[in-house]
Amino acid sequence: ISAGGLFSLALDEEEKLWAIGSNGVGQLGDGTNINKSSLVQITNSDNTKFTKISAGLTHSLAIDENGTLWAWGHNSKGELGNGTTTNSNTPIKIMEGTKFVEISAGNESSFAIDEIGKLYAWGSNENGKLALGNEENKLVPTLVESDIVFKKVETSTGENYTLALDELGNLYTWGINTYGQLGNGSFESKNVPTKIQEGKTFKEIDVGYNTSFAIDEQNNLWSFGANGNGELGDGSQTLTNIPKQVLTNVISIGASWNHTVSITQDGSVNAWGSNENGELGTGNVNNSLVPIVIAKKETVNYNIQHYKQKLTLNGYDLIETETKEGAKNSYAVAEHKEYEGFIFKSATSGRIREDGSTILKVYYDRKRENVTFETNGGFINGEKITDYVVGVETNLPTNVVKIGYN
């Protein structure tokens, strides 16, 4: 999913592209300029399958399964990269023959990284945000001359600045720096990639309107830039031009214009910043200067089908066991642990078919598990369980639900 300026893009599991929202300049790519209040599938004559998407302020970028780059929407500054300034309400190929792996669409500017780590930039170059050493707009993808092997790039849909990571995890910034969002210890803008936080390596980056975020290799979250609504999460409303650590154990970060959401290693979802329209999900409209936990990973059991009668498997009694918070057992063998050469784990339960034969069914939590026994048929919520092979790692069924909830 990628959210832009009043519109959003999404890819489904079959790599089909969907879009919704504002469409005045064709940013949805459906061949019209009509806003959409429900999802519409974006297709072309080749039935192209997309693997990556990026929604900018008013234009869109995508990479297909072959690494080909596509663009559509607003184009007044050449942000579509097709050599013109004409808008397009359908996806158009650009720079054919080069295989791309990363993209980022911003405020009238675009970035893409090819398969060997070269960075290309095009569109508006206000404040030097294309990293080309000047402020000339570019109508086609233009190579950023550098020895850096780039791995990730994120450009703002608000202010004119960008963050990037190289293959070693070094952090680079460039563009406007009014609020210290470049994190270089000054408020001076830069028109070329400038390394910050020397000696520290990072693995994830994101940008808001004029705030910046980076997750280091130890899963610490760092923030810098504007802070009028508490969007840095450091407990103040004071901007900073030097990265400050604000959270630990962070695995994912999503920054919007004036608020931010993160996920930590224990599955908790945190939010902070502006909450004028309830965007923090706290049940009120109060801003927060520090991260607030708005959701936690559930530790309750899933898909336990309880049978009150006593169950027997080949002479061994099964008994219903106490279900504790986070426990994985519904039924367990009362005395014996082995049956037909397999070890019963706590993540099993027994049930008798109508014909009297016995099945074993897997009891799942949200994570992947190594199944050490077979299931022979069986159903969860009316749908068939896949037969699992002994010792083979398996995925969760797609229809897992929590008892008592839809």
Coordinates of C-alpha atoms in Angstrom, one line a residue:
I1 CA 0.0 0.0 0.0
S2 CA 1.2 3.5 -0.8
A3 CA -0.7 6.7 0.3
G4 CA -0.1 9.9 -1.6
G5 CA -1.8 13.3 -1.6
L6 CA -5.5 12.5 -1.2
F7 CA -5.2 9.2 -3.1
S8 CA -3.8 5.7 -2.5
L9 CA -2.4 2.7 -4.4
A10 CA -2.4 -0.9 -3.4
L11 CA -1.1 -4.2 -4.8
D12 CA -3.0 -7.5 -4.2
E13 CA -1.5 -10.9 -3.8
E14 CA -1.8 -11.5 -7.5
E15 CA 0.2 -8.3 -8.2
K16 CA -2.8 -6.5 -9.5
L17 CA -2.9 -2.8 -9.0
W18 CA -5.8 -0.9 -7.4
A19 CA -6.3 2.8 -6.7
I20 CA -8.7 5.0 -4.9
G21 CA -9.2 8.7 -4.1
S22 CA -8.5 12.0 -5.8
N23 CA -7.9 11.8 -9.6
G24 CA -8.0 15.3 -11.0
V25 CA -4.7 14.9 -12.8
G26 CA -5.0 11.2 -13.6
Q27 CA -2.9 10.0 -10.6
L28 CA -5.1 6.9 -10.2
G29 CA -4.1 5.7 -13.7
D30 CA -7.5 4.4 -14.7
G31 CA -7.8 6.4 -17.9
T32 CA -10.1 9.0 -16.4
N33 CA -9.8 12.2 -14.3
I34 CA -12.7 11.3 -12.1
N35 CA -12.3 10.9 -8.3
K36 CA -13.0 7.4 -7.0
S37 CA -14.6 6.5 -3.7
S38 CA -14.1 2.8 -4.1
L39 CA -11.1 0.8 -5.3
V40 CA -10.7 0.5 -9.1
Q41 CA -8.3 -1.9 -10.8
I42 CA -5.7 -0.3 -13.0
T43 CA -5.0 -2.4 -16.1
N44 CA -3.4 -2.1 -19.5
S45 CA -3.5 -4.1 -22.7
D46 CA -0.5 -6.2 -21.6
N47 CA -2.1 -7.1 -18.2
T48 CA 1.1 -5.9 -16.6
K49 CA 1.9 -7.2 -13.1
F50 CA 3.4 -4.7 -10.7
T51 CA 5.7 -5.5 -7.8
K52 CA 6.3 -2.1 -6.3
I53 CA 4.3 1.1 -6.2
S54 CA 4.8 4.7 -4.9
A55 CA 2.2 7.4 -4.6
G56 CA 3.5 10.9 -4.7
L57 CA 1.7 14.2 -4.0
T58 CA -0.2 14.1 -7.4
H59 CA 1.6 11.4 -9.5
S60 CA 2.4 7.7 -9.3
L61 CA 5.3 5.4 -10.0
A62 CA 5.5 1.6 -10.3
I63 CA 7.9 -1.2 -11.2
D64 CA 6.6 -4.3 -13.0
E65 CA 7.7 -7.9 -12.6
N66 CA 10.4 -7.3 -15.3
G67 CA 11.9 -4.3 -13.5
T68 CA 10.4 -1.8 -16.0
L69 CA 9.5 1.6 -14.7
W70 CA 6.0 3.1 -15.2
A71 CA 4.6 6.6 -14.3
W72 CA 1.3 8.5 -14.5
G73 CA -0.6 11.5 -13.2
H74 CA 0.6 15.1 -12.8
N75 CA 3.6 16.2 -15.0
S76 CA 4.0 19.9 -14.9
K77 CA 7.7 19.6 -13.8
G78 CA 8.5 16.5 -15.8
E79 CA 8.0 14.2 -12.9
L80 CA 6.7 11.4 -15.2
G81 CA 10.0 11.2 -16.9
N82 CA 8.7 10.8 -20.4
G83 CA 10.4 14.0 -21.8
T84 CA 7.2 16.1 -21.7
T85 CA 5.2 18.2 -19.2
T86 CA 1.8 16.6 -20.2
N87 CA -0.2 14.8 -17.6
S88 CA -1.1 11.1 -18.2
N89 CA -4.1 9.3 -16.7
T90 CA -2.8 5.9 -17.7
P91 CA 0.6 4.2 -16.8
I92 CA 3.3 4.9 -19.3
K93 CA 6.7 3.1 -19.6
I94 CA 9.8 5.2 -19.1
M95 CA 13.5 4.4 -19.5
E96 CA 12.9 1.0 -21.1
G97 CA 15.9 -1.3 -21.0
T98 CA 17.0 -0.5 -17.5
K99 CA 15.9 -2.8 -14.6
F100 CA 14.8 -0.9 -11.5
V101 CA 14.4 -2.2 -8.0
E102 CA 13.3 0.8 -5.9
I103 CA 11.2 3.9 -6.5
S104 CA 9.9 7.0 -4.6
A105 CA 7.4 9.6 -5.9
G106 CA 7.4 12.9 -4.1
N107 CA 6.3 16.5 -4.6
E108 CA 6.6 16.9 -8.4
S109 CA 9.8 14.9 -8.3
S110 CA 10.7 11.2 -8.7
F111 CA 13.5 8.8 -7.8
A112 CA 14.5 5.3 -8.9
I113 CA 17.3 2.9 -8.1
D114 CA 18.4 0.4 -10.7
E115 CA 19.6 -3.2 -10.1
I116 CA 23.3 -2.1 -9.7
G117 CA 22.5 0.6 -7.2
K118 CA 22.6 3.7 -9.4
L119 CA 20.2 6.5 -8.5
Y120 CA 18.1 8.4 -11.1
A121 CA 16.2 11.6 -10.4
W122 CA 13.8 13.7 -12.4
G123 CA 11.0 16.3 -12.2
S124 CA 11.2 19.5 -10.1
N125 CA 14.6 20.3 -8.7
E126 CA 13.6 23.1 -6.4
N127 CA 16.1 23.5 -3.5
G128 CA 18.3 21.0 -5.3
K129 CA 16.1 18.1 -4.3
L130 CA 17.2 15.9 -7.2
A131 CA 20.8 15.7 -5.8
L132 CA 22.3 16.7 -9.2
G133 CA 24.3 19.6 -7.8
N134 CA 22.1 22.3 -9.3
E135 CA 18.4 23.4 -9.4
E136 CA 17.5 22.6 -13.0
N137 CA 14.3 20.6 -13.6
K138 CA 14.7 17.3 -15.5
L139 CA 12.1 15.9 -17.9
V140 CA 13.7 12.4 -18.1
P141 CA 15.4 10.2 -15.5
T142 CA 18.9 11.6 -14.9
L143 CA 21.8 9.7 -13.3
V144 CA 22.9 11.1 -9.9
E145 CA 26.7 11.1 -10.5
S146 CA 28.1 9.3 -7.4
D147 CA 30.2 6.4 -6.3
I148 CA 27.5 5.5 -3.8
V149 CA 25.7 2.2 -4.3
F150 CA 22.2 3.1 -3.3
K151 CA 19.7 0.6 -1.7
K152 CA 16.7 2.7 -0.5
V153 CA 15.3 6.1 -1.3
E154 CA 12.4 8.1 0.3
T155 CA 11.4 11.5 -0.9
S156 CA 8.9 13.8 0.8
T157 CA 5.5 14.6 -0.7
G158 CA 5.6 17.8 1.3
E159 CA 8.9 19.7 1.5
N160 CA 11.6 19.3 -1.1
Y161 CA 14.0 16.9 0.5
T162 CA 15.1 13.2 0.4
L163 CA 16.7 10.4 2.5
A164 CA 18.6 7.4 1.1
L165 CA 20.6 4.4 2.3
D166 CA 23.5 2.8 0.6
E167 CA 24.3 -0.9 0.4
L168 CA 26.3 -0.6 3.7
G169 CA 23.5 1.1 5.6
N170 CA 25.0 4.6 5.5
L171 CA 22.4 7.4 5.7
Y172 CA 22.4 10.3 3.2
T173 CA 20.1 13.4 3.0
W174 CA 19.7 16.3 0.6
G175 CA 17.3 19.1 -0.4
I176 CA 15.7 21.9 1.7
N177 CA 16.7 22.0 5.4
T178 CA 14.6 24.8 6.9
Y179 CA 13.6 22.7 9.9
G180 CA 16.7 20.5 10.2
Q181 CA 15.1 17.6 8.4
L182 CA 18.5 16.7 6.7
G183 CA 19.9 16.0 10.2
N184 CA 23.3 17.4 9.3
G185 CA 23.6 19.7 12.4
S186 CA 22.7 22.8 10.4
F187 CA 19.8 24.4 8.6
E188 CA 21.7 24.7 5.3
S189 CA 20.2 23.0 2.3
K190 CA 22.2 20.5 0.2
N191 CA 22.0 19.7 -3.5
V192 CA 24.1 16.5 -3.4
P193 CA 23.8 13.4 -1.2
T194 CA 25.4 14.2 2.2
K195 CA 26.2 11.4 4.7
I196 CA 25.0 11.9 8.3
Q197 CA 25.4 9.9 11.5
E198 CA 28.9 8.7 10.6
G199 CA 29.7 5.3 12.1
K200 CA 26.1 4.2 12.5
T201 CA 24.3 2.0 10.0
F202 CA 20.6 2.0 9.2
K203 CA 18.1 -0.4 7.6
E204 CA 14.8 1.6 7.2
I205 CA 14.0 5.2 6.5
D206 CA 10.8 7.3 6.0
V207 CA 9.9 10.9 5.7
G208 CA 6.9 13.1 6.6
Y209 CA 6.1 16.6 5.5
N210 CA 9.3 18.0 7.0
T211 CA 10.4 15.4 9.5
S212 CA 12.7 12.4 8.9
F213 CA 13.0 9.0 10.5
A214 CA 15.6 6.2 10.4
I215 CA 15.8 2.7 12.0
D216 CA 19.3 1.6 12.8
E217 CA 20.6 -2.0 12.8
Q218 CA 19.8 -2.4 16.5
N219 CA 16.1 -1.4 15.8
N220 CA 16.4 2.0 17.5
L221 CA 14.3 4.7 15.9
W222 CA 15.8 8.1 15.3
S223 CA 14.0 11.3 14.3
F224 CA 14.9 14.8 13.2
G225 CA 13.3 17.9 11.6
A226 CA 10.1 19.8 12.4
N227 CA 8.2 19.1 15.6
G228 CA 5.4 21.6 15.9
N229 CA 2.8 18.8 16.5
G230 CA 5.1 16.5 18.4
E231 CA 5.8 14.5 15.2
L232 CA 9.3 13.6 16.3
G233 CA 8.0 11.7 19.3
D234 CA 10.7 13.1 21.7
G235 CA 8.3 14.6 24.2
S236 CA 8.7 18.2 23.0
Q237 CA 7.6 20.5 20.3
T238 CA 11.1 21.7 19.5
L239 CA 12.7 21.0 16.1
T240 CA 16.1 19.3 15.9
N241 CA 18.7 19.3 13.2
I242 CA 20.5 16.3 14.7
P243 CA 18.9 12.8 14.8
K244 CA 17.6 11.9 18.3
Q245 CA 16.7 8.4 19.4
V246 CA 13.0 8.2 20.4
L247 CA 12.1 4.4 20.5
T248 CA 13.7 1.0 20.7
N249 CA 12.9 -2.4 19.2
V250 CA 11.2 -0.8 16.2
I251 CA 10.8 -2.9 13.1
S252 CA 8.6 -0.7 10.9
I253 CA 7.9 3.1 10.5
G254 CA 5.3 5.0 8.6
A255 CA 5.5 8.8 8.5
S256 CA 2.6 11.0 7.3
W257 CA 2.6 14.8 7.0
N258 CA 2.3 15.6 10.7
H259 CA 2.0 12.2 12.5
T260 CA 3.8 8.9 12.6
V261 CA 3.1 5.2 13.3
S262 CA 5.5 2.5 14.2
I263 CA 5.5 -1.2 15.0
T264 CA 7.8 -2.7 17.6
Q265 CA 9.3 -6.2 17.8
D266 CA 6.6 -7.3 20.3
G267 CA 3.9 -6.5 17.8
S268 CA 2.8 -3.2 19.4
V269 CA 1.6 -0.3 17.3
N270 CA 2.7 3.1 18.4
A271 CA 1.4 6.5 17.2
W272 CA 2.3 10.1 17.9
G273 CA 2.1 13.7 16.5
S274 CA -1.0 15.5 15.2
N275 CA -4.4 14.0 16.0
E276 CA -6.7 16.8 14.8
N277 CA -8.8 14.3 12.8
G278 CA -8.3 11.2 15.0
E279 CA -5.4 10.0 12.9
L280 CA -3.6 8.5 15.9
G281 CA -6.4 6.1 16.6
T282 CA -6.5 6.9 20.3
G283 CA -10.2 7.5 20.6
N284 CA -9.8 11.2 21.0
V285 CA -8.4 14.2 19.0
N286 CA -5.5 15.1 21.3
N287 CA -2.0 15.4 19.9
S288 CA 0.7 13.3 21.5
L289 CA 4.3 14.4 21.9
V290 CA 5.4 10.8 22.7
P291 CA 4.6 7.4 21.1
I292 CA 1.4 5.9 22.5
V293 CA 0.6 2.2 22.2
I294 CA -2.7 2.0 20.2
A295 CA -2.7 -1.7 19.6
K296 CA -0.9 -4.8 21.0
K297 CA -0.3 -8.2 19.5
E298 CA -3.0 -10.6 20.7
T299 CA -1.8 -13.5 22.8
V300 CA -5.1 -15.3 22.9
N301 CA -5.8 -18.6 21.3
Y302 CA -7.0 -19.0 17.7
N303 CA -9.3 -21.7 16.2
I304 CA -9.5 -23.9 19.2
Q305 CA -12.6 -26.1 18.6
H306 CA -13.6 -27.3 22.1
Y307 CA -15.4 -30.7 22.5
K308 CA -16.8 -31.3 25.9
Q309 CA -17.0 -35.0 25.6
K310 CA -14.0 -37.2 26.4
L311 CA -11.9 -38.0 23.3
T312 CA -9.9 -41.1 22.7
L313 CA -7.1 -41.7 20.1
N314 CA -6.3 -45.4 19.7
G315 CA -6.8 -46.1 23.4
Y316 CA -5.1 -43.0 24.6
D317 CA -7.3 -40.5 26.4
L318 CA -7.3 -36.9 25.4
I319 CA -8.2 -34.3 28.1
E320 CA -9.1 -30.7 27.8
T321 CA -6.3 -28.6 29.4
E322 CA -6.3 -25.3 31.0
T323 CA -6.0 -22.4 28.5
K324 CA -3.7 -19.7 29.8
E325 CA -2.9 -16.4 28.2
G326 CA -0.7 -17.1 25.2
A327 CA -1.0 -20.8 25.6
K328 CA -1.3 -23.0 22.5
N329 CA -3.0 -26.1 23.8
S330 CA -6.6 -27.2 23.5
Y331 CA -6.3 -30.9 24.1
A332 CA -3.3 -33.0 25.1
V333 CA -2.6 -36.7 25.5
A334 CA -3.3 -37.4 29.1
E335 CA -0.6 -40.0 29.8
H336 CA 1.2 -41.1 26.7
K337 CA 3.0 -38.7 24.4
E338 CA 3.7 -40.9 21.4
Y339 CA 1.2 -42.1 18.8
E340 CA 2.2 -43.8 15.5
G341 CA 5.7 -42.5 15.7
F342 CA 4.8 -38.9 16.1
I343 CA 5.2 -36.6 19.1
F344 CA 2.0 -34.7 20.1
K345 CA 2.8 -31.1 20.6
S346 CA 0.7 -28.7 22.7
A347 CA -0.4 -27.2 19.4
T348 CA -2.8 -30.0 18.6
S349 CA -6.3 -31.1 19.3
G350 CA -8.2 -34.3 18.6
R351 CA -11.5 -34.7 16.9
I352 CA -13.6 -37.7 15.8
R353 CA -15.0 -37.8 12.3
E354 CA -18.6 -38.8 11.7
D355 CA -17.4 -42.1 10.4
G356 CA -15.6 -42.8 13.7
S357 CA -12.1 -42.3 12.3
T358 CA -9.6 -40.0 14.0
I359 CA -8.0 -36.8 12.7
L360 CA -5.4 -34.5 14.1
K361 CA -5.7 -30.8 13.5
V362 CA -3.2 -28.1 14.0
Y363 CA -3.8 -25.3 16.4
Y364 CA -2.2 -22.0 15.2
D365 CA -1.1 -18.8 16.6
R366 CA 0.0 -15.9 14.3
K367 CA 3.5 -16.9 13.7
R368 CA 4.9 -19.7 11.5
E369 CA 5.4 -23.0 13.2
N370 CA 7.4 -26.1 12.4
V371 CA 4.7 -28.8 12.3
T372 CA 6.1 -32.1 13.5
F373 CA 3.1 -34.3 12.7
E374 CA 0.6 -34.7 9.9
T375 CA -3.0 -33.6 9.7
N376 CA -5.3 -35.9 7.8
G377 CA -8.1 -33.8 6.4
G378 CA -10.1 -31.7 8.9
F379 CA -11.7 -28.4 8.9
I380 CA -11.3 -25.0 10.5
N381 CA -14.4 -22.7 10.4
G382 CA -15.9 -24.9 7.6
E383 CA -12.8 -24.7 5.4
K384 CA -10.5 -27.6 4.6
I385 CA -7.0 -27.7 6.2
T386 CA -4.1 -28.5 4.0
D387 CA -2.4 -31.8 4.7
Y388 CA 0.9 -31.0 6.2
V389 CA 4.0 -33.1 5.9
V390 CA 6.0 -34.2 9.0
G391 CA 8.9 -31.8 9.7
V392 CA 8.0 -29.3 6.9
E393 CA 7.5 -25.7 7.8
T394 CA 4.1 -24.4 6.8
N395 CA 2.2 -21.1 6.6
L396 CA -0.9 -20.1 8.5
P397 CA -4.2 -20.9 6.9
T398 CA -5.7 -17.8 5.3
N399 CA -8.9 -18.2 7.2
V400 CA -7.6 -18.0 10.7
V401 CA -10.0 -16.0 12.9
K402 CA -10.2 -15.4 16.6
I403 CA -13.1 -17.1 18.4
G404 CA -15.8 -14.6 19.2
Y405 CA -14.7 -12.2 16.4
N406 CA -15.4 -12.1 12.7

